[in-house]
Amino acid sequence: MTPLRVSIFAAIAAILLLLVILELIRSRRLQERYALLWVVTAVVLLIFALWRDGLNVLANTVGIAYPPSALFLLAAVFILVVLLHYSTAISELAERNLMLAQRIALLEQKLKEGEPQSPDSS
Amino acid sequence: MRAVAETLPAAHDDRRVAVRRVAIVPALNEAATIAHVVEEIRAVDPGFEILVVDDGSTDGTQAEAERAGALVARLPYNVGIGGAVQTGYQYARDHGFQVAVQVDGDGQHDAAELARLLEPIAADRADMVVGSRFLEAGEYRASFARRLGIHLLSGFVTLITRQRMTDPTSGFRAVNRRGIILFAADYPHDYPEAEAYVVASRHKLRIVEVPVAMRARAAGRSSITAPRSLYYMIKVLLALFISVFRRYPAPAEER
């Protein structure tokens, strides 16, 4: 079983992480789309902090001799998933950025070649 | 095109002052239905300027909409329904429209019901009017999971806005100039209808629901599939939860 002090410390850390994430969403510096993975991370951390037998159960099922290693494994997996998620997000942004640049170039070209646009009605 | 629409009087209803009104029609791969939707709106009320926002369709949606005589704003890539609809509200803001209605491009909204949506705005009883399938016993059919999701959402939205909201997924609505300016500046992403209620409510817009009948989709398929809807559900609930703690600064009156 995880020592009580470790449990308390881990729970406080997980709750802090959760609060920081929620505050970032609230102040619109983080979109829900990207926040969800972080919320899941924080909640899983909180579960393993409060459920003190959890690490042992997890270590036994996966066949890890030293339970705290399971925590590192868990953390490493989450970091990997978050990084992969970022890579796909960046790829999508790069793709869209290219499309926007191309559209603007063609629009500018069209504007220069035609007469001045008719003035807006509003 | 636009100049003609502006000089055109509100053709058949002379009780009402001619207000400049635009119909925003978000569409993603709706080539089969979009022309019909446009023609139907025009048949019901020729005073509407119709703007189809093509959210990066890969079929002939743009060409079909233009053939039917609508203005088309084509997004360079798919931005999702929220961003597409907001494009329409920004158009409405920039061109000084007094009233905007939102009608889905898939044909499930019956343009004949538009009069019901517009009445509370014309009478200045509401800033935003939403067409609800559930206010009157209609024949709307949905899967159990979908109904459960809608009930859950409507419960949360009702709780947050402290006003009974029966159909939080309805994208059939009308707003006045206040609503146009608000949504042009601040409109939720991704799966926005439920959150839009909250945004409007936080800004103290008067929201009214009116009963409408909706049709089953004429063609194409809903963008909401089973595993996705669970993901969206969680995301929307998170967004609704956060919205309770958010501040909502008023948007600038005119750009």
Short mmCIF file of C-alpha atoms in Angstrom, two decimals:
data_model
loop_
_atom_site.label_atom_id
_atom_site.label_comp_id
_atom_site.label_asym_id
_atom_site.label_seq_id
_atom_site.Cartn_x
_atom_site.Cartn_y
_atom_site.Cartn_z
CA MET A 1 0.00 0.00 0.00
CA THR A 2 1.20 3.48 -0.79
CA PRO A 3 2.37 5.33 2.35
CA LEU A 4 -0.24 7.80 3.66
CA ARG A 5 2.01 10.82 3.25
CA VAL A 6 2.70 9.99 -0.38
CA SER A 7 -1.03 9.58 -0.96
CA ILE A 8 -1.84 12.96 0.55
CA PHE A 9 0.92 14.70 -1.39
CA ALA A 10 -0.09 13.03 -4.66
CA ALA A 11 -3.74 13.93 -4.13
CA ILE A 12 -2.88 17.58 -3.50
CA ALA A 13 -0.70 17.65 -6.63
CA ALA A 14 -3.45 16.08 -8.75
CA ILE A 15 -6.09 18.49 -7.46
CA LEU A 16 -3.77 21.45 -8.13
CA LEU A 17 -3.21 20.20 -11.69
CA LEU A 18 -6.96 19.88 -12.18
CA LEU A 19 -7.56 23.41 -10.86
CA VAL A 20 -4.87 24.87 -13.14
CA ILE A 21 -6.43 23.12 -16.16
CA LEU A 22 -9.94 24.35 -15.31
CA GLU A 23 -8.66 27.91 -14.79
CA LEU A 24 -6.90 27.81 -18.17
CA ILE A 25 -10.15 26.75 -19.86
CA ARG A 26 -12.12 29.37 -17.98
CA SER A 27 -9.83 32.18 -19.07
CA ARG A 28 -9.95 30.82 -22.64
CA ARG A 29 -6.25 30.09 -22.89
CA LEU A 30 -7.01 26.41 -23.42
CA GLN A 31 -9.72 25.01 -25.69
CA GLU A 32 -11.86 22.14 -24.42
CA ARG A 33 -10.64 20.09 -27.36
CA TYR A 34 -7.08 20.06 -26.03
CA ALA A 35 -8.05 20.16 -22.38
CA LEU A 36 -9.86 16.85 -22.31
CA LEU A 37 -6.66 14.78 -22.38
CA TRP A 38 -5.24 16.81 -19.51
CA VAL A 39 -8.41 16.46 -17.49
CA VAL A 40 -8.24 12.68 -17.97
CA THR A 41 -4.57 12.71 -16.87
CA ALA A 42 -5.36 14.67 -13.72
CA VAL A 43 -8.35 12.49 -12.85
CA VAL A 44 -6.34 9.25 -13.31
CA LEU A 45 -3.56 10.67 -11.10
CA LEU A 46 -6.15 11.59 -8.49
CA ILE A 47 -7.65 8.09 -8.58
CA PHE A 48 -4.27 6.45 -8.00
CA ALA A 49 -3.51 8.92 -5.22
CA LEU A 50 -6.73 8.21 -3.33
CA TRP A 51 -7.05 4.49 -4.10
CA ARG A 52 -4.01 3.40 -2.16
CA ASP A 53 -4.04 -0.22 -3.28
CA GLY A 54 -4.38 0.84 -6.90
CA LEU A 55 -0.69 0.92 -7.74
CA ASN A 56 -0.18 -2.61 -6.38
CA VAL A 57 -3.14 -3.91 -8.36
CA LEU A 58 -1.84 -2.21 -11.50
CA ALA A 59 1.72 -3.47 -10.96
CA ASN A 60 0.53 -7.03 -10.35
CA THR A 61 -1.66 -7.14 -13.46
CA VAL A 62 1.08 -5.83 -15.73
CA GLY A 63 3.79 -7.88 -13.96
CA ILE A 64 5.89 -5.10 -12.49
CA ALA A 65 7.87 -6.18 -9.39
CA TYR A 66 8.28 -2.73 -7.85
CA PRO A 67 4.86 -0.96 -7.68
CA PRO A 68 6.14 2.65 -7.78
CA SER A 69 7.57 1.84 -11.20
CA ALA A 70 3.99 1.44 -12.36
CA LEU A 71 3.46 5.11 -11.55
CA PHE A 72 6.39 6.06 -13.78
CA LEU A 73 5.07 3.83 -16.52
CA LEU A 74 1.67 5.49 -16.21
CA ALA A 75 3.20 8.96 -16.36
CA ALA A 76 5.37 8.02 -19.35
CA VAL A 77 2.36 6.64 -21.23
CA PHE A 78 0.38 9.83 -20.66
CA ILE A 79 3.26 12.03 -21.75
CA LEU A 80 3.64 9.93 -24.89
CA VAL A 81 -0.07 10.22 -25.69
CA VAL A 82 -0.08 13.99 -25.13
CA LEU A 83 2.98 14.43 -27.34
CA LEU A 84 1.48 12.32 -30.11
CA HIS A 85 -1.71 14.36 -29.83
CA TYR A 86 0.34 17.53 -30.26
CA SER A 87 2.13 16.14 -33.30
CA THR A 88 -1.16 15.46 -35.04
CA ALA A 89 -2.53 18.85 -33.99
CA ILE A 90 0.57 20.62 -35.34
CA SER A 91 0.34 18.69 -38.61
CA GLU A 92 -3.28 19.79 -39.00
CA LEU A 93 -2.40 23.41 -38.23
CA ALA A 94 0.48 23.36 -40.73
CA GLU A 95 -1.84 21.99 -43.40
CA ARG A 96 -4.45 24.68 -42.73
CA ASN A 97 -1.82 27.40 -42.59
CA LEU A 98 -0.61 26.42 -46.04
CA MET A 99 -4.18 26.44 -47.39
CA LEU A 100 -4.78 29.93 -45.96
CA ALA A 101 -1.54 31.29 -47.43
CA GLN A 102 -2.45 29.89 -50.84
CA ARG A 103 -5.98 31.29 -50.69
CA ILE A 104 -4.69 34.76 -49.71
CA ALA A 105 -2.10 34.74 -52.51
CA LEU A 106 -4.76 33.88 -55.10
CA LEU A 107 -7.21 36.44 -53.66
CA GLU A 108 -4.59 39.22 -53.78
CA GLN A 109 -3.76 38.29 -57.35
CA LYS A 110 -7.47 38.41 -58.24
CA LEU A 111 -7.88 41.80 -56.53
CA LYS A 112 -4.93 43.31 -58.41
CA GLU A 113 -6.03 42.08 -61.80
CA GLY A 114 -9.69 43.18 -61.55
CA GLU A 115 -11.06 46.69 -61.13
CA PRO A 116 -11.27 48.04 -57.60
CA GLN A 117 -13.95 46.12 -55.68
CA SER A 118 -17.34 47.78 -55.39
CA PRO A 119 -17.63 49.56 -52.04
CA ASP A 120 -19.36 47.72 -49.20
CA SER A 121 -23.03 48.45 -48.70
CA SER A 122 -22.85 48.84 -44.92
CA MET B 1 -27.24 40.98 -56.27
CA ARG B 2 -27.30 42.57 -52.87
CA ALA B 3 -28.44 45.96 -54.06
CA VAL B 4 -31.54 44.32 -55.49
CA ALA B 5 -32.32 42.59 -52.21
CA GLU B 6 -31.99 45.87 -50.36
CA THR B 7 -34.42 47.82 -52.47
CA LEU B 8 -36.91 44.98 -52.42
CA PRO B 9 -39.74 45.67 -49.98
CA ALA B 10 -40.93 42.95 -47.59
CA ALA B 11 -43.02 41.44 -50.30
CA HIS B 12 -46.14 39.88 -48.87
CA ASP B 13 -46.41 41.02 -45.27
CA ASP B 14 -47.13 44.74 -45.22
CA ARG B 15 -48.07 44.86 -41.55
CA ARG B 16 -44.40 44.61 -40.69
CA VAL B 17 -41.75 47.18 -41.44
CA ALA B 18 -39.25 45.89 -43.96
CA VAL B 19 -36.40 44.70 -41.80
CA ARG B 20 -33.24 43.56 -43.47
CA ARG B 21 -33.01 39.87 -42.77
CA VAL B 22 -30.58 37.17 -43.70
CA ALA B 23 -30.89 33.40 -43.61
CA ILE B 24 -27.67 31.68 -42.61
CA VAL B 25 -27.49 28.14 -43.97
CA PRO B 26 -24.49 26.10 -42.79
CA ALA B 27 -23.83 23.18 -45.12
CA LEU B 28 -21.33 20.35 -45.27
CA ASN B 29 -21.68 18.02 -48.24
CA GLU B 30 -25.37 18.76 -48.78
CA ALA B 31 -25.37 18.98 -52.59
CA ALA B 32 -28.48 16.80 -52.72
CA THR B 33 -30.63 19.07 -50.54
CA ILE B 34 -29.10 22.54 -50.49
CA ALA B 35 -30.87 23.92 -53.59
CA HIS B 36 -34.22 22.79 -52.22
CA VAL B 37 -33.51 24.43 -48.85
CA VAL B 38 -32.62 27.73 -50.56
CA GLU B 39 -35.69 27.64 -52.81
CA GLU B 40 -37.95 26.84 -49.89
CA ILE B 41 -36.74 29.81 -47.85
CA ARG B 42 -37.19 32.10 -50.82
CA ALA B 43 -40.69 30.74 -51.47
CA VAL B 44 -41.73 31.37 -47.86
CA ASP B 45 -40.22 34.87 -47.64
CA PRO B 46 -38.51 36.44 -50.65
CA GLY B 47 -37.24 39.25 -48.41
CA PHE B 48 -34.50 37.03 -47.04
CA GLU B 49 -30.99 37.31 -48.31
CA ILE B 50 -29.72 33.76 -48.23
CA LEU B 51 -26.12 33.06 -47.31
CA VAL B 52 -24.95 29.47 -47.55
CA VAL B 53 -21.78 28.87 -45.54
CA ASP B 54 -20.05 25.94 -47.18
CA ASP B 55 -17.89 24.34 -44.51
CA GLY B 56 -15.30 22.82 -46.84
CA SER B 57 -17.62 20.46 -48.72
CA THR B 58 -16.07 18.00 -51.14
CA ASP B 59 -19.22 17.58 -53.23
CA GLY B 60 -21.03 20.15 -55.36
CA THR B 61 -22.64 22.00 -52.46
CA GLN B 62 -21.22 25.39 -53.49
CA ALA B 63 -22.29 25.07 -57.14
CA GLU B 64 -25.77 23.82 -56.19
CA ALA B 65 -26.29 26.68 -53.73
CA GLU B 66 -25.15 29.26 -56.28
CA ARG B 67 -27.38 27.71 -58.94
CA ALA B 68 -30.33 28.14 -56.58
CA GLY B 69 -29.41 31.82 -56.29
CA ALA B 70 -27.88 31.93 -52.81
CA LEU B 71 -24.75 33.83 -51.84
CA VAL B 72 -22.07 31.36 -50.86
CA ALA B 73 -19.23 31.84 -48.42
CA ARG B 74 -16.88 28.95 -48.87
CA LEU B 75 -14.51 28.13 -46.03
CA PRO B 76 -11.09 26.93 -47.24
CA TYR B 77 -11.31 23.86 -45.00
CA ASN B 78 -13.73 22.27 -42.61
CA VAL B 79 -13.90 24.41 -39.47
CA GLY B 80 -16.83 22.69 -37.79
CA ILE B 81 -20.43 23.80 -37.46
CA GLY B 82 -19.69 26.47 -34.82
CA GLY B 83 -17.11 28.30 -36.92
CA ALA B 84 -19.27 27.99 -40.03
CA VAL B 85 -22.34 29.47 -38.37
CA GLN B 86 -20.27 32.26 -36.82
CA THR B 87 -19.03 33.19 -40.31
CA GLY B 88 -22.67 33.79 -41.18
CA TYR B 89 -23.24 35.99 -38.13
CA GLN B 90 -20.12 38.01 -38.98
CA TYR B 91 -21.51 38.57 -42.47
CA ALA B 92 -24.81 39.67 -40.92
CA ARG B 93 -23.00 42.07 -38.57
CA ASP B 94 -20.77 43.57 -41.25
CA HIS B 95 -23.67 44.15 -43.62
CA GLY B 96 -26.02 45.71 -41.10
CA PHE B 97 -28.73 43.06 -41.01
CA GLN B 98 -31.41 43.47 -38.33
CA VAL B 99 -32.51 39.86 -38.14
CA ALA B 100 -30.73 36.59 -38.84
CA VAL B 101 -32.21 33.13 -38.97
CA GLN B 102 -30.25 29.92 -39.00
CA VAL B 103 -31.51 27.02 -41.10
CA ASP B 104 -29.65 23.73 -41.52
CA GLY B 105 -28.57 22.84 -45.04
CA ASP B 106 -29.75 19.24 -44.75
CA GLY B 107 -33.43 20.07 -45.13
CA GLN B 108 -34.58 18.99 -41.68
CA HIS B 109 -35.83 22.48 -40.86
CA ASP B 110 -39.12 23.42 -42.47
CA ALA B 111 -38.96 26.98 -43.81
CA ALA B 112 -42.73 27.22 -43.35
CA GLU B 113 -42.01 27.45 -39.61
CA LEU B 114 -39.88 30.59 -40.03
CA ALA B 115 -42.85 32.85 -39.31
CA ARG B 116 -43.13 31.29 -35.84
CA LEU B 117 -39.46 31.97 -35.18
CA LEU B 118 -39.70 35.58 -36.31
CA GLU B 119 -42.87 36.54 -34.48
CA PRO B 120 -41.37 37.02 -30.96
CA ILE B 121 -38.53 39.09 -32.45
CA ALA B 122 -40.88 41.24 -34.49
CA ALA B 123 -42.96 41.81 -31.34
CA ASP B 124 -39.73 42.60 -29.44
CA ARG B 125 -40.46 39.89 -26.89
CA ALA B 126 -37.17 38.08 -27.54
CA ASP B 127 -33.60 38.60 -28.71
CA MET B 128 -33.19 34.94 -29.63
CA VAL B 129 -35.87 32.46 -30.65
CA VAL B 130 -35.16 28.74 -30.84
CA GLY B 131 -37.33 26.19 -32.61
CA SER B 132 -37.91 23.20 -30.35
CA ARG B 133 -39.07 19.76 -31.39
CA PHE B 134 -40.16 18.86 -27.90
CA LEU B 135 -42.47 21.68 -26.80
CA GLU B 136 -45.38 20.03 -28.58
CA ALA B 137 -45.82 16.32 -29.10
CA GLY B 138 -44.49 15.95 -32.61
CA GLU B 139 -43.52 12.86 -34.48
CA TYR B 140 -39.81 13.38 -34.15
CA ARG B 141 -38.05 10.03 -33.92
CA ALA B 142 -34.58 9.57 -32.50
CA SER B 143 -32.56 6.71 -31.11
CA PHE B 144 -32.71 6.05 -27.38
CA ALA B 145 -29.11 7.18 -26.86
CA ARG B 146 -29.75 10.41 -28.71
CA ARG B 147 -32.89 11.16 -26.72
CA LEU B 148 -31.03 10.43 -23.49
CA GLY B 149 -28.24 12.79 -24.55
CA ILE B 150 -30.71 15.53 -25.42
CA HIS B 151 -32.52 15.14 -22.09
CA LEU B 152 -29.27 15.26 -20.15
CA LEU B 153 -28.11 18.36 -22.05
CA SER B 154 -31.44 20.11 -21.68
CA GLY B 155 -31.32 19.42 -17.93
CA PHE B 156 -27.91 21.00 -17.61
CA VAL B 157 -28.73 23.97 -19.82
CA THR B 158 -31.97 24.55 -17.91
CA LEU B 159 -30.03 24.46 -14.64
CA ILE B 160 -27.41 26.94 -15.83
CA THR B 161 -29.70 29.40 -17.60
CA ARG B 162 -32.50 29.04 -15.01
CA GLN B 163 -34.96 28.91 -17.87
CA ARG B 164 -36.59 25.78 -19.24
CA MET B 165 -34.83 24.74 -22.44
CA THR B 166 -36.30 21.70 -24.09
CA ASP B 167 -34.22 21.33 -27.24
CA PRO B 168 -30.57 22.27 -26.65
CA THR B 169 -29.37 20.66 -29.90
CA SER B 170 -31.69 22.66 -32.15
CA GLY B 171 -29.88 24.73 -34.77
CA PHE B 172 -33.12 26.29 -36.02
CA ARG B 173 -33.26 29.78 -34.61
CA ALA B 174 -33.64 33.49 -35.16
CA VAL B 175 -31.81 36.38 -33.51
CA ASN B 176 -32.12 40.15 -33.65
CA ARG B 177 -29.28 42.65 -34.06
CA ARG B 178 -28.14 42.14 -30.47
CA GLY B 179 -27.87 38.41 -31.04
CA ILE B 180 -26.06 38.94 -34.34
CA ILE B 181 -23.42 41.18 -32.75
CA LEU B 182 -22.98 38.78 -29.83
CA PHE B 183 -22.64 35.61 -31.91
CA ALA B 184 -20.37 37.31 -34.45
CA ALA B 185 -17.93 38.02 -31.63
CA ASP B 186 -18.45 35.00 -29.39
CA TYR B 187 -19.75 31.68 -30.63
CA PRO B 188 -18.81 28.29 -29.21
CA HIS B 189 -16.84 25.77 -31.25
CA ASP B 190 -17.42 22.18 -32.21
CA TYR B 191 -20.89 21.26 -30.96
CA PRO B 192 -22.19 24.69 -30.19
CA GLU B 193 -25.99 24.77 -29.92
CA ALA B 194 -26.23 23.97 -26.21
CA GLU B 195 -23.41 26.32 -25.31
CA ALA B 196 -24.86 29.09 -27.45
CA TYR B 197 -27.91 29.07 -25.16
CA VAL B 198 -25.60 29.66 -22.20
CA VAL B 199 -23.64 32.42 -23.95
CA ALA B 200 -26.89 34.19 -24.89
CA SER B 201 -28.29 33.77 -21.40
CA ARG B 202 -25.12 35.09 -19.75
CA HIS B 203 -25.38 38.19 -21.91
CA LYS B 204 -28.95 38.64 -20.68
CA LEU B 205 -30.51 38.06 -24.06
CA ARG B 206 -34.19 37.25 -23.87
CA ILE B 207 -34.55 33.69 -25.11
CA VAL B 208 -37.85 32.21 -26.23
CA GLU B 209 -38.51 28.68 -27.45
CA VAL B 210 -41.28 28.06 -29.95
CA PRO B 211 -42.58 24.66 -30.98
CA VAL B 212 -41.64 23.57 -34.49
CA ALA B 213 -41.90 20.36 -36.45
CA MET B 214 -38.70 19.01 -37.96
CA ARG B 215 -38.30 16.51 -40.72
CA ALA B 216 -36.06 13.49 -40.89
CA ARG B 217 -32.93 14.15 -42.92
CA ALA B 218 -33.77 14.11 -46.61
CA ALA B 219 -30.36 12.86 -47.73
CA GLY B 220 -26.79 12.55 -46.56
CA ARG B 221 -25.98 11.56 -43.02
CA SER B 222 -25.73 13.38 -39.74
CA SER B 223 -22.23 14.43 -38.79
CA ILE B 224 -22.90 13.04 -35.32
CA THR B 225 -22.05 9.35 -35.11
CA ALA B 226 -22.18 7.12 -32.02
CA PRO B 227 -18.61 7.18 -30.61
CA ARG B 228 -18.22 10.80 -31.59
CA SER B 229 -21.39 11.81 -29.81
CA LEU B 230 -20.08 10.36 -26.55
CA TYR B 231 -16.87 12.36 -26.96
CA TYR B 232 -18.85 15.49 -27.83
CA MET B 233 -21.17 14.89 -24.92
CA ILE B 234 -18.26 14.87 -22.46
CA LYS B 235 -16.74 17.92 -24.12
CA VAL B 236 -20.00 19.87 -24.08
CA LEU B 237 -20.62 18.98 -20.44
CA LEU B 238 -17.13 20.18 -19.58
CA ALA B 239 -17.74 23.39 -21.52
CA LEU B 240 -21.12 23.92 -19.83
CA PHE B 241 -19.57 23.34 -16.41
CA ILE B 242 -16.79 25.85 -17.12
CA SER B 243 -19.28 28.38 -18.51
CA VAL B 244 -20.74 28.79 -15.02
CA PHE B 245 -17.45 30.31 -13.87
CA ARG B 246 -16.66 32.29 -16.99
CA ARG B 247 -16.97 36.03 -17.39
CA TYR B 248 -18.68 37.27 -20.50
CA PRO B 249 -17.49 40.74 -21.56
CA ALA B 250 -19.91 42.57 -23.83
CA PRO B 251 -18.88 42.62 -27.50
CA ALA B 252 -18.17 45.95 -29.19
CA GLU B 253 -21.37 47.38 -30.64
CA GLU B 254 -20.07 47.88 -34.16
CA ARG B 255 -16.82 46.85 -35.68
#
